[in-house]
mmCIF file with all atom_site columns, C-alpha atoms in Angstrom:
data_model
loop_
_atom_site.group_PDB
_atom_site.id
_atom_site.type_symbol
_atom_site.label_atom_id
_atom_site.label_alt_id
_atom_site.label_comp_id
_atom_site.label_asym_id
_atom_site.label_entity_id
_atom_site.label_seq_id
_atom_site.pdbx_PDB_ins_code
_atom_site.Cartn_x
_atom_site.Cartn_y
_atom_site.Cartn_z
_atom_site.occupancy
_atom_site.B_iso_or_equiv
_atom_site.pdbx_formal_charge
_atom_site.auth_seq_id
_atom_site.auth_comp_id
_atom_site.auth_asym_id
_atom_site.auth_atom_id
_atom_site.pdbx_PDB_model_num
ATOM 1   C CA . MET Q 1 1   ? -115.644 215.746 -82.539 1.00 0.00 ? 1213 MET Q CA 1
ATOM 2   C CA . GLU Q 1 2   ? -112.340 217.420 -81.772 1.00 0.00 ? 1214 GLU Q CA 1
ATOM 3   C CA . GLN Q 1 3   ? -109.370 216.004 -83.630 1.00 0.00 ? 1215 GLN Q CA 1
ATOM 4   C CA . TYR Q 1 4   ? -105.692 216.364 -82.859 1.00 0.00 ? 1216 TYR Q CA 1
ATOM 5   C CA . THR Q 1 5   ? -102.395 215.416 -84.406 1.00 0.00 ? 1217 THR Q CA 1
ATOM 6   C CA . ILE Q 1 6   ? -99.782  213.689 -82.312 1.00 0.00 ? 1218 ILE Q CA 1
ATOM 7   C CA . SER Q 1 7   ? -97.810  216.955 -82.113 1.00 0.00 ? 1219 SER Q CA 1
ATOM 8   C CA . GLN Q 1 8   ? -100.843 218.823 -80.809 1.00 0.00 ? 1220 GLN Q CA 1
ATOM 9   C CA . ILE Q 1 9   ? -101.488 216.236 -78.092 1.00 0.00 ? 1221 ILE Q CA 1
ATOM 10  C CA . ALA Q 1 10  ? -97.817  216.202 -77.151 1.00 0.00 ? 1222 ALA Q CA 1
ATOM 11  C CA . ARG Q 1 11  ? -97.889  219.990 -76.703 1.00 0.00 ? 1223 ARG Q CA 1
ATOM 12  C CA . LEU Q 1 12  ? -101.200 219.942 -74.814 1.00 0.00 ? 1224 LEU Q CA 1
ATOM 13  C CA . VAL Q 1 13  ? -100.073 217.414 -72.199 1.00 0.00 ? 1225 VAL Q CA 1
ATOM 14  C CA . GLY Q 1 14  ? -96.360  218.273 -72.100 1.00 0.00 ? 1226 GLY Q CA 1
ATOM 15  C CA . VAL Q 1 15  ? -94.738  215.088 -73.402 1.00 0.00 ? 1227 VAL Q CA 1
ATOM 16  C CA . ASN Q 1 16  ? -92.893  214.218 -76.572 1.00 0.00 ? 1228 ASN Q CA 1
ATOM 17  C CA . LYS Q 1 17  ? -94.421  212.333 -79.493 1.00 0.00 ? 1229 LYS Q CA 1
ATOM 18  C CA . GLU Q 1 18  ? -92.391  209.216 -78.700 1.00 0.00 ? 1230 GLU Q CA 1
ATOM 19  C CA . THR Q 1 19  ? -94.079  208.969 -75.285 1.00 0.00 ? 1231 THR Q CA 1
ATOM 20  C CA . ILE Q 1 20  ? -97.500  208.951 -76.927 1.00 0.00 ? 1232 ILE Q CA 1
ATOM 21  C CA . ARG Q 1 21  ? -96.387  206.288 -79.409 1.00 0.00 ? 1233 ARG Q CA 1
ATOM 22  C CA . TYR Q 1 22  ? -94.915  204.226 -76.570 1.00 0.00 ? 1234 TYR Q CA 1
ATOM 23  C CA . TYR Q 1 23  ? -98.144  204.435 -74.561 1.00 0.00 ? 1235 TYR Q CA 1
ATOM 24  C CA . GLU Q 1 24  ? -100.084 203.332 -77.660 1.00 0.00 ? 1236 GLU Q CA 1
ATOM 25  C CA . LYS Q 1 25  ? -97.702  200.408 -78.126 1.00 0.00 ? 1237 LYS Q CA 1
ATOM 26  C CA . LEU Q 1 26  ? -98.182  199.364 -74.475 1.00 0.00 ? 1238 LEU Q CA 1
ATOM 27  C CA . GLY Q 1 27  ? -101.956 199.575 -74.825 1.00 0.00 ? 1239 GLY Q CA 1
ATOM 28  C CA . LEU Q 1 28  ? -102.356 202.496 -72.415 1.00 0.00 ? 1240 LEU Q CA 1
ATOM 29  C CA . LEU Q 1 29  ? -103.866 204.569 -75.205 1.00 0.00 ? 1241 LEU Q CA 1
ATOM 30  C CA . PRO Q 1 30  ? -106.218 203.269 -77.878 1.00 0.00 ? 1242 PRO Q CA 1
ATOM 31  C CA . LEU Q 1 31  ? -104.691 203.319 -81.328 1.00 0.00 ? 1243 LEU Q CA 1
ATOM 32  C CA . ALA Q 1 32  ? -105.530 206.477 -83.235 1.00 0.00 ? 1244 ALA Q CA 1
ATOM 33  C CA . GLU Q 1 33  ? -107.432 206.263 -86.498 1.00 0.00 ? 1245 GLU Q CA 1
ATOM 34  C CA . ARG Q 1 34  ? -105.545 207.009 -89.675 1.00 0.00 ? 1246 ARG Q CA 1
ATOM 35  C CA . LYS Q 1 35  ? -106.788 209.505 -92.236 1.00 0.00 ? 1247 LYS Q CA 1
ATOM 36  C CA . SER Q 1 36  ? -106.550 208.780 -95.936 1.00 0.00 ? 1248 SER Q CA 1
ATOM 37  C CA . ASN Q 1 37  ? -103.309 210.767 -96.038 1.00 0.00 ? 1249 ASN Q CA 1
ATOM 38  C CA . GLY Q 1 38  ? -101.764 208.367 -93.486 1.00 0.00 ? 1250 GLY Q CA 1
ATOM 39  C CA . TYR Q 1 39  ? -101.746 210.779 -90.548 1.00 0.00 ? 1251 TYR Q CA 1
ATOM 40  C CA . LYS Q 1 40  ? -103.055 209.555 -87.227 1.00 0.00 ? 1252 LYS Q CA 1
ATOM 41  C CA . ILE Q 1 41  ? -105.981 211.457 -85.788 1.00 0.00 ? 1253 ILE Q CA 1
ATOM 42  C CA . TYR Q 1 42  ? -106.393 211.616 -82.033 1.00 0.00 ? 1254 TYR Q CA 1
ATOM 43  C CA . THR Q 1 43  ? -109.517 212.590 -80.106 1.00 0.00 ? 1255 THR Q CA 1
ATOM 44  C CA . LYS Q 1 44  ? -110.380 214.387 -76.879 1.00 0.00 ? 1256 LYS Q CA 1
ATOM 45  C CA . ARG Q 1 45  ? -110.462 210.940 -75.243 1.00 0.00 ? 1257 ARG Q CA 1
ATOM 46  C CA . HIS Q 1 46  ? -106.766 210.481 -76.071 1.00 0.00 ? 1258 HIS Q CA 1
ATOM 47  C CA . VAL Q 1 47  ? -106.005 213.824 -74.422 1.00 0.00 ? 1259 VAL Q CA 1
ATOM 48  C CA . GLU Q 1 48  ? -108.037 212.882 -71.337 1.00 0.00 ? 1260 GLU Q CA 1
ATOM 49  C CA . LEU Q 1 49  ? -106.346 209.488 -71.049 1.00 0.00 ? 1261 LEU Q CA 1
ATOM 50  C CA . MET Q 1 50  ? -102.892 211.064 -71.411 1.00 0.00 ? 1262 MET Q CA 1
ATOM 51  C CA . GLU Q 1 51  ? -103.722 213.503 -68.616 1.00 0.00 ? 1263 GLU Q CA 1
ATOM 52  C CA . ILE Q 1 52  ? -104.920 210.643 -66.397 1.00 0.00 ? 1264 ILE Q CA 1
ATOM 53  C CA . ILE Q 1 53  ? -101.829 208.561 -67.187 1.00 0.00 ? 1265 ILE Q CA 1
ATOM 54  C CA . LEU Q 1 54  ? -99.499  211.438 -66.334 1.00 0.00 ? 1266 LEU Q CA 1
ATOM 55  C CA . ILE Q 1 55  ? -101.285 212.234 -63.062 1.00 0.00 ? 1267 ILE Q CA 1
ATOM 56  C CA . VAL Q 1 56  ? -101.324 208.609 -61.932 1.00 0.00 ? 1268 VAL Q CA 1
ATOM 57  C CA . LYS Q 1 57  ? -97.719  208.083 -63.075 1.00 0.00 ? 1269 LYS Q CA 1
ATOM 58  C CA . GLY Q 1 58  ? -96.752  211.163 -61.063 1.00 0.00 ? 1270 GLY Q CA 1
ATOM 59  C CA . SER Q 1 59  ? -98.344  209.500 -58.037 1.00 0.00 ? 1271 SER Q CA 1
ATOM 60  C CA . GLY Q 1 60  ? -95.847  206.646 -58.249 1.00 0.00 ? 1272 GLY Q CA 1
ATOM 61  C CA . PHE Q 1 61  ? -97.769  204.040 -60.220 1.00 0.00 ? 1273 PHE Q CA 1
ATOM 62  C CA . THR Q 1 62  ? -95.965  201.927 -62.804 1.00 0.00 ? 1274 THR Q CA 1
ATOM 63  C CA . LEU Q 1 63  ? -97.154  201.798 -66.386 1.00 0.00 ? 1275 LEU Q CA 1
ATOM 64  C CA . ASN Q 1 64  ? -98.471  198.251 -65.815 1.00 0.00 ? 1276 ASN Q CA 1
ATOM 65  C CA . GLU Q 1 65  ? -100.454 199.451 -62.792 1.00 0.00 ? 1277 GLU Q CA 1
ATOM 66  C CA . ILE Q 1 66  ? -101.787 202.340 -64.841 1.00 0.00 ? 1278 ILE Q CA 1
ATOM 67  C CA . LYS Q 1 67  ? -102.844 199.904 -67.558 1.00 0.00 ? 1279 LYS Q CA 1
ATOM 68  C CA . ASP Q 1 68  ? -104.798 197.961 -64.921 1.00 0.00 ? 1280 ASP Q CA 1
ATOM 69  C CA . LEU Q 1 69  ? -106.481 201.160 -63.729 1.00 0.00 ? 1281 LEU Q CA 1
ATOM 70  C CA . ILE Q 1 70  ? -107.401 202.242 -67.240 1.00 0.00 ? 1282 ILE Q CA 1
ATOM 71  C CA . SER Q 1 71  ? -108.787 198.810 -68.116 1.00 0.00 ? 1283 SER Q CA 1
ATOM 72  C CA . ILE Q 1 72  ? -111.326 199.181 -65.297 1.00 0.00 ? 1284 ILE Q CA 1
ATOM 73  C CA . GLU Q 1 73  ? -113.323 201.577 -67.508 1.00 0.00 ? 1285 GLU Q CA 1
ATOM 74  C CA . GLU Q 1 74  ? -115.445 198.661 -68.709 1.00 0.00 ? 1286 GLU Q CA 1
ATOM 75  C CA . GLU Q 1 75  ? -116.788 197.835 -65.242 1.00 0.00 ? 1287 GLU Q CA 1
ATOM 76  C CA . SER Q 1 76  ? -119.923 199.168 -63.507 1.00 0.00 ? 1288 SER Q CA 1
ATOM 77  C CA . ALA Q 1 77  ? -119.531 202.229 -61.266 1.00 0.00 ? 1289 ALA Q CA 1
ATOM 78  C CA . ASN Q 1 78  ? -119.599 200.306 -57.946 1.00 0.00 ? 1290 ASN Q CA 1
ATOM 79  C CA . SER Q 1 79  ? -117.373 197.561 -59.248 1.00 0.00 ? 1291 SER Q CA 1
ATOM 80  C CA . LYS Q 1 80  ? -115.011 200.172 -60.695 1.00 0.00 ? 1292 LYS Q CA 1
ATOM 81  C CA . ASN Q 1 81  ? -114.637 201.929 -57.356 1.00 0.00 ? 1293 ASN Q CA 1
ATOM 82  C CA . ASP Q 1 82  ? -113.912 198.639 -55.598 1.00 0.00 ? 1294 ASP Q CA 1
ATOM 83  C CA . LEU Q 1 83  ? -111.261 197.770 -58.179 1.00 0.00 ? 1295 LEU Q CA 1
ATOM 84  C CA . TYR Q 1 84  ? -109.676 201.234 -57.981 1.00 0.00 ? 1296 TYR Q CA 1
ATOM 85  C CA . LYS Q 1 85  ? -109.617 200.961 -54.210 1.00 0.00 ? 1297 LYS Q CA 1
ATOM 86  C CA . GLU Q 1 86  ? -108.049 197.494 -54.338 1.00 0.00 ? 1298 GLU Q CA 1
ATOM 87  C CA . ILE Q 1 87  ? -105.282 198.608 -56.719 1.00 0.00 ? 1299 ILE Q CA 1
ATOM 88  C CA . ILE Q 1 88  ? -104.563 201.735 -54.687 1.00 0.00 ? 1300 ILE Q CA 1
ATOM 89  C CA . LEU Q 1 89  ? -104.499 199.814 -51.391 1.00 0.00 ? 1301 LEU Q CA 1
ATOM 90  C CA . LYS Q 1 90  ? -102.027 197.348 -52.929 1.00 0.00 ? 1302 LYS Q CA 1
ATOM 91  C CA . LYS Q 1 91  ? -99.848  200.289 -53.967 1.00 0.00 ? 1303 LYS Q CA 1
ATOM 92  C CA . ILE Q 1 92  ? -100.018 201.723 -50.442 1.00 0.00 ? 1304 ILE Q CA 1
ATOM 93  C CA . ALA Q 1 93  ? -98.966  198.350 -48.978 1.00 0.00 ? 1305 ALA Q CA 1
ATOM 94  C CA . PHE Q 1 94  ? -96.114  198.159 -51.481 1.00 0.00 ? 1306 PHE Q CA 1
ATOM 95  C CA . LEU Q 1 95  ? -94.965  201.666 -50.553 1.00 0.00 ? 1307 LEU Q CA 1
ATOM 96  C CA . GLU Q 1 96  ? -95.175  200.896 -46.822 1.00 0.00 ? 1308 GLU Q CA 1
ATOM 97  C CA . LYS Q 1 97  ? -92.935  197.866 -47.401 1.00 0.00 ? 1309 LYS Q CA 1
ATOM 98  C CA . LYS Q 1 98  ? -90.506  200.021 -49.378 1.00 0.00 ? 1310 LYS Q CA 1
ATOM 99  C CA . ILE Q 1 99  ? -90.478  202.606 -46.587 1.00 0.00 ? 1311 ILE Q CA 1
ATOM 100 C CA . GLN Q 1 100 ? -89.611  199.885 -44.054 1.00 0.00 ? 1312 GLN Q CA 1
ATOM 101 C CA . ASP Q 1 101 ? -86.879  198.580 -46.353 1.00 0.00 ? 1313 ASP Q CA 1
ATOM 102 C CA . PHE Q 1 102 ? -85.430  202.076 -46.693 1.00 0.00 ? 1314 PHE Q CA 1
ATOM 103 C CA . LYS Q 1 103 ? -85.602  202.625 -42.933 1.00 0.00 ? 1315 LYS Q CA 1
ATOM 104 C CA . SER Q 1 104 ? -83.677  199.374 -42.382 1.00 0.00 ? 1316 SER Q CA 1
ATOM 105 C CA . LEU Q 1 105 ? -81.138  200.379 -44.998 1.00 0.00 ? 1317 LEU Q CA 1
ATOM 106 C CA . LYS Q 1 106 ? -80.784  203.810 -43.367 1.00 0.00 ? 1318 LYS Q CA 1
ATOM 107 C CA . LYS Q 1 107 ? -80.199  202.230 -39.937 1.00 0.00 ? 1319 LYS Q CA 1
ATOM 108 C CA . GLY Q 1 108 ? -77.572  199.947 -41.411 1.00 0.00 ? 1320 GLY Q CA 1
ATOM 109 C CA . LEU Q 1 109 ? -75.786  202.851 -43.069 1.00 0.00 ? 1321 LEU Q CA 1
ATOM 110 C CA . GLU Q 1 110 ? -75.977  204.935 -39.894 1.00 0.00 ? 1322 GLU Q CA 1
ATOM 111 C CA . LYS Q 1 111 ? -74.346  202.042 -38.016 1.00 0.00 ? 1323 LYS Q CA 1
ATOM 112 C CA . VAL Q 1 112 ? -71.568  201.889 -40.598 1.00 0.00 ? 1324 VAL Q CA 1
ATOM 113 C CA . VAL Q 1 113 ? -70.966  205.640 -40.217 1.00 0.00 ? 1325 VAL Q CA 1
ATOM 114 C CA . PHE Q 1 114 ? -70.990  205.268 -36.419 1.00 0.00 ? 1326 PHE Q CA 1
ATOM 115 C CA . ASP Q 1 115 ? -68.522  202.390 -36.616 1.00 0.00 ? 1327 ASP Q CA 1
ATOM 116 C CA . ILE Q 1 116 ? -66.280  204.361 -38.962 1.00 0.00 ? 1328 ILE Q CA 1
ATOM 117 C CA . GLU Q 1 117 ? -66.328  207.400 -36.689 1.00 0.00 ? 1329 GLU Q CA 1
ATOM 118 C CA . ASN Q 1 118 ? -65.641  205.327 -33.583 1.00 0.00 ? 1330 ASN Q CA 1
ATOM 119 C CA . TYR Q 1 119 ? -62.933  203.317 -35.294 1.00 0.00 ? 1331 TYR Q CA 1
ATOM 120 C CA . ASN Q 1 120 ? -61.170  206.528 -36.322 1.00 0.00 ? 1332 ASN Q CA 1
ATOM 121 C CA . ILE Q 1 121 ? -61.509  207.959 -32.814 1.00 0.00 ? 1333 ILE Q CA 1
ATOM 122 C CA . ARG Q 1 122 ? -60.107  204.756 -31.302 1.00 0.00 ? 1334 ARG Q CA 1
ATOM 123 C CA . LYS Q 1 123 ? -57.330  204.741 -33.880 1.00 0.00 ? 1335 LYS Q CA 1
ATOM 124 C CA . CYS Q 1 124 ? -56.433  208.345 -32.973 1.00 0.00 ? 1336 CYS Q CA 1
ATOM 125 C CA . ILE Q 1 125 ? -56.424  207.463 -29.278 1.00 0.00 ? 1337 ILE Q CA 1
ATOM 126 C CA . GLU Q 1 126 ? -54.132  204.494 -29.964 1.00 0.00 ? 1338 GLU Q CA 1
ATOM 127 C CA . ILE Q 1 127 ? -51.770  206.648 -32.043 1.00 0.00 ? 1339 ILE Q CA 1
ATOM 128 C CA . ASN Q 1 128 ? -51.747  209.318 -29.338 1.00 0.00 ? 1340 ASN Q CA 1
ATOM 129 C CA . LYS Q 1 129 ? -50.958  206.698 -26.680 1.00 0.00 ? 1341 LYS Q CA 1
ATOM 130 C CA . LYS Q 1 130 ? -48.120  205.269 -28.790 1.00 0.00 ? 1342 LYS Q CA 1
ATOM 131 C CA . ASN Q 1 131 ? -46.729  208.742 -29.440 1.00 0.00 ? 1343 ASN Q CA 1
ATOM 132 C CA . LYS Q 1 132 ? -47.020  209.641 -25.781 1.00 0.00 ? 1344 LYS Q CA 1
ATOM 133 C CA . ASN Q 1 133 ? -45.293  206.421 -24.720 1.00 0.00 ? 1345 ASN Q CA 1
ATOM 134 C CA . SER Q 1 134 ? -42.468  206.960 -27.197 1.00 0.00 ? 1346 SER Q CA 1
ATOM 135 C CA . ILE Q 1 135 ? -41.892  210.483 -25.861 1.00 0.00 ? 1347 ILE Q CA 1
ATOM 136 C CA . ASP Q 1 136 ? -41.697  209.266 -22.265 1.00 0.00 ? 1348 ASP Q CA 1
#
């Protein structure tokens, strides 16, 4: 069985040691066994889980969502796929809602910019009219 120190895993997956400790604390990673000298020993499974966590996190999932995905390991293959699909479909629905929210926000901001531009144009026209009237 391959064994790794926390520094070795951190280097392998491209994170710092504190990230690994944090993921252990959250329950995303199983706790590593301790050797008699007090050092934690990690396995290939820890490396694999870290890689999965980082990929899924990079896809926009929260750490709580990732914990749900990882906990599915105990289920049967068919049940697992259904649960994965359900979690991913929920994430898609969440993202679609966020996209709509951002589109609404964008429209609102575009209206503000339009109003600002038109207000300034109207203001310039009014100033020009006043200046023109004062010259006449």
